Amino acid sequence: MRVLLIGSGGREHALAWKINQSNRLEKLFIASGNGGTKNIADNINLEITDHQKVIKFCQAEKIDLIIIGPEVPLVAGIADDLQNAGFNVFGPSKAAAQLEGSKNFTKQLCDEMKIPTAAYAKFDEPDYALAYAATRDFPIVIKADGLAAGKGVTIAENFEQAEEAINQCFSGAFGEAGAELIIEEFLQGEELSIFAVSDGKNFITLASAQDHKRAYDGDKGPNTGGMGAYSPAPLLDEKLLKRIEDEIIEPTIKGMANRGTPFSGVLFAGLMVKNGAPFLIEHNVRFGDPECQVLMMRLNSDILDLLEASAKGDISNIKLEWSKKTALTVVMAAKGYPASYKKDTEIKLNPQAENIEIFHAGTKFKQGKLLANGGRVLNVTAIANNVTQAQKDAYDAIKNIEWSDGFSRTDIGWRAIKTKQ
Ligand code: AMP
C-alpha cells in the first residue's frame, strides 16, 4: 500500500512508526514530517492548504490511502476534496469536522441526542455575555467557538477573569474562531480521553488515555498542547466504558449520520467523570498529541487495516489487539515553552533501552546535527508492566538525552500512580 500521512508532530511520528510496522506498506510519504520521520519515511514539502496540489501529488504517486493527522486541514475540507478526486481518506469531511471546529455545533448535537455535557449558553456579542456571566456562580468556563490551538478556553474564577476572557475573545485574540463564544458550567471530576474509530455507521473503541495539559509539575502553570500522557487510564473500568459508549460515542455517531453528515475517522472525546458518570467536555476529530504516542505503543494490530477500513466505510470486520502493558510519554519542550523559546539548539540522542521510543515533534536535521525546531520537541515514550515502571523508564531515558535547552515535567503519570497505590 502506498500511503500519504499529513502532519509534522509527535502524533504523526508515532503514526508513521506504527504504519511502518505493517507488512502491507509499500511506501510512506509524510507532508511535512520532522527530524524523526525522516528515517522511516519520505518527508515531502507539499502545500497542504492547496488541495489541488495534494491531489496532483497523490495521482502522480498512486497513493492508496491518505491519513490526515491534524484538525486544521480537516476543518478546511481536505478530506472532501481528496475523496471527490477518488482517494481513500482517513479523516472526517468538513461537515463532520465541525464536531471540533465549532463548540456550539457540538453543544447543539448534545442537546439533540441527549448527550450529557455541561449546561451552556452561546453569545455573539460581549454585552450579553458579560451580563450573563455576572449572574453565574464561579468558576465558569468561557470558550471561543472555533479552533484556537487549545488556547481558546478560560476557566474564570471570578467576574474580572470572565470579563477579561470575554473581551479578549471578542476583540479578535482568536481571529474568526472568537466571533462567537460559549459560557458553560464548570464540571468537577476527573478527566479522561476516549478514542473511537468510526466508518460513519459503526464504531470501534480504541483505548483510554490521560494527558497532562499544564506546563509545570503538579498540573500547574499555563495550558500547553500537552506535556505527557499515559494509557490505559486506571479510572476506566468496563462499566464506565459501557456508559461512555452508550451515552456519548454512539449518540454522536448516530446523530451525525441522522443529519446526513456521517462521521468517519477517529473521534477523540474529552470527558469529565463525576461520581462514575461521564460528561462530554469536547470532541476532537483526530488523534490526540501526545495521546496518540501512547496508543500506538500499545496497539498490537496492523494500523493500516483499521485506517483503511474506516476510509473505505466498513470497519465491521476489524478486531484490535492491545498490549496489557502501560505506555507513558514525557514531552521534552524547549525552555520557555509555551511562551517564547529558542530554536536551532542542538540535541544529542543516545542509545536507549528496548522498551523506549523517542517520537520527535519539533525537530530537524541540519548538517547531520539534530536541532530543536519548535516548542514541543521530543516525546520520550516507555512501555512497561505498570505505570510506575513506565514512568521510571521514561525518566531514565530522558537522563540519557543531551539537550541543555530543553525541559520536561518530572511527574507525568502521578495521578495514575496515586490511584494504583
Ligand atoms: P477543551 O479545549 O474544551 O478541552 O478545554 C480545555 C481544558 O479545559 C479541558 O481539558 C479541561 O481541563 C478544561 N475544561 C473545559 N471545559 C470544562 C468544564 N466545563 N468544566 C471543567 N473544566 C473544563
XYZ file of C-alpha atoms and ligand atoms in Angstrom:
444
model
C 0.000 0.000 0.000
C 1.227 3.497 -0.835
C 0.384 5.932 1.917
C 0.482 9.699 2.406
C 0.390 10.935 6.000
C -0.256 14.626 6.615
C 1.238 16.374 9.651
C 4.540 17.048 11.357
C 4.104 16.492 15.108
C 4.803 13.763 17.619
C 1.436 12.264 16.742
C 2.485 11.831 13.125
C 5.859 10.346 14.049
C 4.049 7.798 16.225
C 1.571 7.014 13.428
C 4.408 6.708 10.914
C 6.306 4.383 13.280
C 3.256 2.141 13.593
C 2.398 2.258 9.876
C 5.988 1.320 9.119
C 5.499 -1.958 11.023
C 2.761 -3.059 8.613
C 3.801 -5.638 6.055
C 1.130 -4.161 3.780
C 3.144 -0.949 3.462
C 4.957 -0.383 0.188
C 5.825 3.315 0.538
C 5.136 6.029 3.111
C 5.268 9.758 2.394
C 4.836 12.401 5.091
C 3.973 16.019 4.472
C 5.935 17.541 6.005
C 7.159 15.245 8.793
C 10.072 16.082 11.118
C 13.595 15.022 12.060
C 12.307 11.704 13.400
C 10.088 10.696 10.479
C 12.960 11.355 8.062
C 14.485 7.983 8.948
C 11.352 5.909 8.362
C 9.549 7.660 5.507
C 9.934 10.221 2.752
C 9.454 13.686 4.228
C 7.996 15.839 1.481
C 7.243 19.513 1.053
C 3.642 19.826 -0.003
C 1.433 22.871 0.375
C -1.402 21.266 2.334
C -3.702 24.269 2.033
C -3.619 23.877 -1.754
C -5.827 20.809 -2.172
C -5.256 20.631 -5.922
C -1.515 20.272 -5.330
C -2.151 17.459 -2.859
C -4.427 15.714 -5.380
C -1.776 16.021 -8.112
C 0.858 14.534 -5.821
C -1.420 11.613 -4.888
C -2.196 10.933 -8.543
C 1.460 11.030 -9.546
C 2.485 8.753 -6.669
C -0.524 6.416 -6.973
C -1.432 6.853 -3.314
C -3.828 4.213 -1.922
C -4.571 5.797 1.441
C -4.275 9.349 2.799
C -4.208 9.849 6.554
C -4.839 13.324 7.912
C -3.190 13.941 11.309
C -4.181 17.467 12.465
C -7.575 19.167 12.737
C -6.911 22.327 10.739
C -6.835 20.689 7.276
C -9.878 18.567 8.201
C -11.926 21.611 9.208
C -10.771 23.226 5.937
C -12.312 20.320 3.991
C -9.249 18.490 2.699
C -10.914 15.086 3.136
C -13.866 16.095 0.931
C -11.664 17.305 -1.914
C -9.416 14.235 -1.824
C -12.413 11.889 -1.657
C -14.087 13.658 -4.550
C -10.896 13.099 -6.534
C -11.322 9.359 -5.907
C -8.924 8.740 -2.986
C -9.408 6.777 0.227
C -9.048 9.229 3.090
C -8.832 8.569 6.810
C -10.416 11.585 8.469
C -13.834 13.251 8.532
C -15.483 15.527 5.993
C -15.593 19.285 6.553
C -19.191 18.990 7.798
C -18.332 16.224 10.283
C -15.158 18.030 11.412
C -17.462 20.700 12.831
C -17.528 18.474 15.918
C -14.157 20.036 16.661
C -14.439 23.164 14.519
C -17.334 24.621 16.495
C -18.029 24.164 20.215
C -21.575 25.396 19.654
C -22.154 22.790 16.930
C -21.249 20.006 19.346
C -23.369 21.517 22.115
C -26.381 21.540 19.776
C -25.747 17.901 18.908
C -25.582 17.129 22.639
C -28.992 18.790 23.101
C -30.422 16.890 20.139
C -29.063 13.480 21.167
C -29.280 13.983 24.965
C -25.526 13.552 25.398
C -24.522 14.529 28.950
C -22.455 17.716 28.951
C -22.069 20.963 30.920
C -25.009 23.391 30.759
C -24.154 26.294 28.440
C -25.236 29.454 26.679
C -23.975 30.866 23.387
C -23.140 34.522 22.625
C -22.111 36.558 19.620
C -21.640 39.910 21.341
C -19.888 40.981 24.538
C -22.707 42.830 26.343
C -24.999 39.825 26.638
C -22.098 37.545 27.510
C -20.951 39.907 30.284
C -24.481 40.294 31.630
C -24.915 36.518 31.680
C -21.513 35.961 33.340
C -22.468 38.428 36.078
C -25.394 36.186 37.087
C -23.388 32.943 37.390
C -21.734 31.171 40.287
C -17.971 30.897 39.712
C -15.912 29.244 38.367
C -17.378 29.323 34.871
C -15.779 28.240 31.616
C -15.510 30.561 28.615
C -14.705 29.048 25.242
C -14.096 30.593 21.844
C -16.370 28.755 19.427
C -13.797 27.886 16.750
C -10.312 26.355 16.537
C -7.864 28.213 18.766
C -4.986 25.708 19.054
C -6.008 24.817 22.614
C -5.811 28.451 23.764
C -9.475 29.408 23.477
C -10.636 28.063 26.861
C -10.576 30.061 30.116
C -11.679 28.822 33.490
C -12.737 32.066 35.168
C -12.606 32.048 38.964
C -14.354 35.409 39.281
C -16.148 38.052 37.238
C -12.965 40.030 36.470
C -11.353 36.996 34.857
C -14.552 36.254 32.945
C -14.712 39.848 31.731
C -11.106 39.697 30.528
C -11.682 36.413 28.687
C -14.900 37.634 27.045
C -13.338 40.905 25.927
C -10.209 39.147 24.703
C -12.272 36.724 22.644
C -14.475 39.398 21.046
C -11.543 41.717 20.415
C -10.131 39.207 17.945
C -7.477 37.385 20.008
C -8.502 34.147 18.285
C -9.472 35.706 14.953
C -12.624 34.264 13.383
C -12.634 31.462 15.987
C -13.657 34.033 18.605
C -16.551 35.622 16.719
C -18.839 33.534 18.943
C -18.271 32.074 22.364
C -19.977 29.772 24.783
C -20.103 30.081 28.539
C -20.508 26.816 30.336
C -20.890 25.339 33.762
C -17.654 24.208 35.426
C -17.597 20.433 35.815
C -15.785 18.946 38.756
C -14.340 15.460 38.429
C -11.557 13.517 36.778
C -10.638 13.934 33.137
C -10.345 11.065 30.711
C -9.951 10.755 26.947
C -11.522 8.024 24.872
C -10.730 7.339 21.239
C -13.090 5.585 18.831
C -12.707 4.959 15.108
C -15.848 5.149 13.009
C -16.757 4.381 9.412
C -19.799 6.654 9.563
C -22.144 3.991 10.983
C -20.218 1.665 13.295
C -17.512 2.484 15.769
C -14.737 0.618 17.495
C -13.422 1.961 20.776
C -9.646 2.070 20.892
C -8.192 2.671 24.312
C -8.278 5.253 27.051
C -5.581 7.799 27.797
C -4.982 10.687 30.090
C -2.853 13.683 29.307
C -1.273 16.495 31.308
C -2.118 19.854 29.773
C -0.340 22.224 32.162
C 3.283 23.199 31.647
C 4.628 22.511 35.147
C 4.664 19.844 37.834
C 1.565 19.333 39.929
C -0.585 20.288 36.900
C 0.283 23.941 37.478
C 1.168 26.742 35.092
C -0.149 27.675 31.678
C -2.019 25.318 29.378
C 0.033 23.694 26.619
C -0.593 21.329 23.742
C 0.147 18.523 26.240
C 3.236 17.733 28.344
C 2.769 13.981 28.621
C 0.223 11.175 28.612
C -0.331 7.575 29.571
C -2.562 4.706 28.523
C -4.620 2.999 29.835
C -6.226 5.427 32.286
C -6.891 3.494 35.527
C -10.137 5.386 36.001
C -11.742 3.431 33.171
C -13.438 0.133 34.044
C -15.902 -1.970 31.995
C -18.929 -0.272 33.492
C -17.704 3.254 32.795
C -16.614 2.278 29.281
C -20.113 0.956 28.539
C -21.675 4.197 29.767
C -19.281 6.282 27.644
C -20.057 4.188 24.571
C -23.827 4.231 25.133
C -24.243 7.806 26.326
C -21.573 9.666 24.344
C -19.910 7.843 21.436
C -22.918 6.046 19.970
C -25.306 9.029 20.066
C -22.605 11.204 18.466
C -22.098 8.775 15.566
C -25.855 8.270 15.228
C -26.631 11.989 15.442
C -24.111 12.819 12.723
C -25.469 10.056 10.467
C -29.066 11.247 11.080
C -28.069 14.722 9.972
C -26.687 13.351 6.696
C -23.111 14.216 7.675
C -21.733 10.872 8.909
C -18.542 10.980 10.928
C -15.687 8.789 9.732
C -12.216 8.922 11.207
C -11.140 8.998 14.824
C -13.367 10.608 17.413
C -11.448 11.776 20.464
C -13.879 12.504 23.262
C -12.577 14.631 26.136
C -14.607 13.656 29.193
C -15.123 14.617 32.798
C -16.116 11.756 35.071
C -18.130 12.706 38.134
C -19.298 10.041 40.575
C -18.971 7.394 37.882
C -20.974 9.382 35.320
C -19.295 10.642 32.113
C -19.861 14.160 30.743
C -18.590 15.355 27.387
C -16.192 18.308 27.621
C -15.329 18.380 23.940
C -14.987 16.306 20.825
C -11.899 16.320 18.643
C -11.828 14.760 15.204
C -8.252 13.406 15.139
C -5.822 11.587 17.393
C -4.598 13.498 20.425
C -0.988 14.605 20.569
C 0.644 13.213 22.824
C -2.120 10.610 23.476
C -1.534 9.023 20.056
C 2.047 8.218 21.042
C 0.950 6.010 23.945
C -1.881 4.398 21.959
C 0.492 3.416 19.147
C 2.900 1.868 21.682
C 0.082 -0.386 22.957
C -1.563 -1.313 19.650
C -0.568 -4.812 18.549
C -2.735 -4.940 15.394
C -1.919 -3.600 11.941
C -2.978 0.035 11.963
C -3.307 0.185 8.182
C -6.161 -2.356 8.317
C -8.055 -0.112 10.728
C -7.441 3.200 8.976
C -8.139 1.774 5.528
C -11.403 0.144 6.692
C -12.598 3.456 8.147
C -11.629 5.292 4.948
C -13.477 2.720 2.808
C -16.588 2.880 5.007
C -16.726 -0.526 6.716
C -14.943 -1.357 9.937
C -17.290 -4.199 10.897
C -14.588 -6.865 10.378
C -11.880 -5.099 12.354
C -10.712 -6.578 15.639
C -7.963 -4.847 17.539
C -5.441 -6.264 19.958
C -3.858 -4.129 22.631
C -0.922 -4.720 24.903
C -1.988 -5.039 28.519
C 1.066 -3.000 29.465
C 1.060 0.707 30.281
C 2.634 3.211 27.935
C 3.725 6.609 29.203
C 5.187 9.506 27.284
C 7.013 12.553 28.632
C 7.233 15.602 26.408
C 10.544 17.442 26.272
C 9.938 21.051 25.314
C 12.215 23.994 24.572
C 12.880 26.101 27.713
C 10.357 28.934 27.771
C 7.546 26.963 26.106
C 4.569 27.665 25.928
C 5.784 31.310 25.784
C 8.831 32.251 23.694
C 11.703 29.820 23.266
C 14.882 29.343 21.241
C 15.107 27.256 18.100
C 18.090 25.519 16.498
C 19.594 24.309 19.781
C 21.443 21.024 19.452
C 20.120 17.727 20.819
C 22.070 14.503 21.230
C 20.039 11.331 21.433
C 21.978 8.433 22.873
C 21.135 4.719 22.617
C 18.114 3.738 24.699
C 16.612 0.597 26.233
C 14.398 -1.627 24.086
C 11.126 -0.525 25.660
C 11.739 3.150 24.784
C 10.698 5.015 21.663
C 11.528 8.658 21.121
C 8.933 10.282 18.916
C 10.013 13.616 17.504
C 7.790 16.689 17.237
C 9.626 19.984 16.541
C 12.963 18.676 15.278
C 15.003 18.882 12.109
C 18.397 17.747 10.901
C 20.927 20.279 9.656
C 24.396 19.239 8.527
C 23.983 15.949 10.332
C 23.012 17.582 13.634
C 19.636 17.174 15.299
C 18.183 20.591 16.159
C 15.109 21.743 18.079
C 12.630 23.331 15.711
C 9.566 24.080 17.839
C 8.048 24.295 21.321
C 7.296 20.663 21.976
C 10.299 18.792 20.660
C 10.534 15.149 21.796
C 8.147 12.564 23.226
C 10.110 10.112 25.330
C 7.858 7.065 25.477
C 8.169 3.894 27.539
C 6.095 0.733 27.705
C 6.248 -1.409 30.841
C 4.226 -3.758 33.053
C 2.734 -0.960 35.116
C 2.565 2.807 35.210
C 5.190 3.167 37.964
C 7.746 1.256 35.912
C 6.798 3.058 32.686
C 7.298 6.402 34.425
C 10.694 5.347 35.804
C 11.851 4.044 32.422
C 10.761 7.193 30.579
C 12.625 9.443 33.036
C 15.724 7.189 32.910
C 15.649 7.600 29.133
C 15.486 11.393 29.492
C 18.676 11.319 31.577
C 20.288 9.828 28.504
C 19.377 12.730 26.242
C 21.763 15.678 25.969
C 19.813 18.881 25.435
C 20.632 21.732 27.783
C 17.931 23.987 26.267
C 15.097 21.558 26.927
C 12.893 20.780 29.915
C 10.189 18.328 30.891
C 7.795 17.865 33.759
C 9.036 15.402 36.370
C 5.668 13.940 37.402
C 3.871 12.642 34.303
C 1.507 9.877 35.394
C 1.318 10.981 39.045
C -2.438 10.609 39.291
C -2.415 7.066 37.874
C 0.409 6.086 40.244
C -1.541 7.521 43.188
C -4.691 5.630 42.101
C -2.735 2.341 41.877
C -1.276 2.884 45.326
P -11.276 21.960 25.846
O -10.390 22.647 24.860
O -12.730 22.237 25.670
O -10.928 20.510 26.042
O -10.857 22.572 27.266
C -9.514 22.548 27.716
C -9.466 22.099 29.139
O -10.261 22.982 29.960
C -10.078 20.713 29.387
O -9.153 19.705 29.135
C -10.471 20.820 30.836
O -9.360 20.625 31.680
C -10.914 22.249 30.989
N -12.367 22.382 30.814
C -13.034 22.647 29.676
N -14.360 22.689 29.889
C -14.544 22.458 31.189
C -15.696 22.389 32.041
N -16.932 22.614 31.583
N -15.506 22.127 33.348
C -14.263 21.938 33.848
N -13.143 22.007 33.116
C -13.276 22.259 31.797
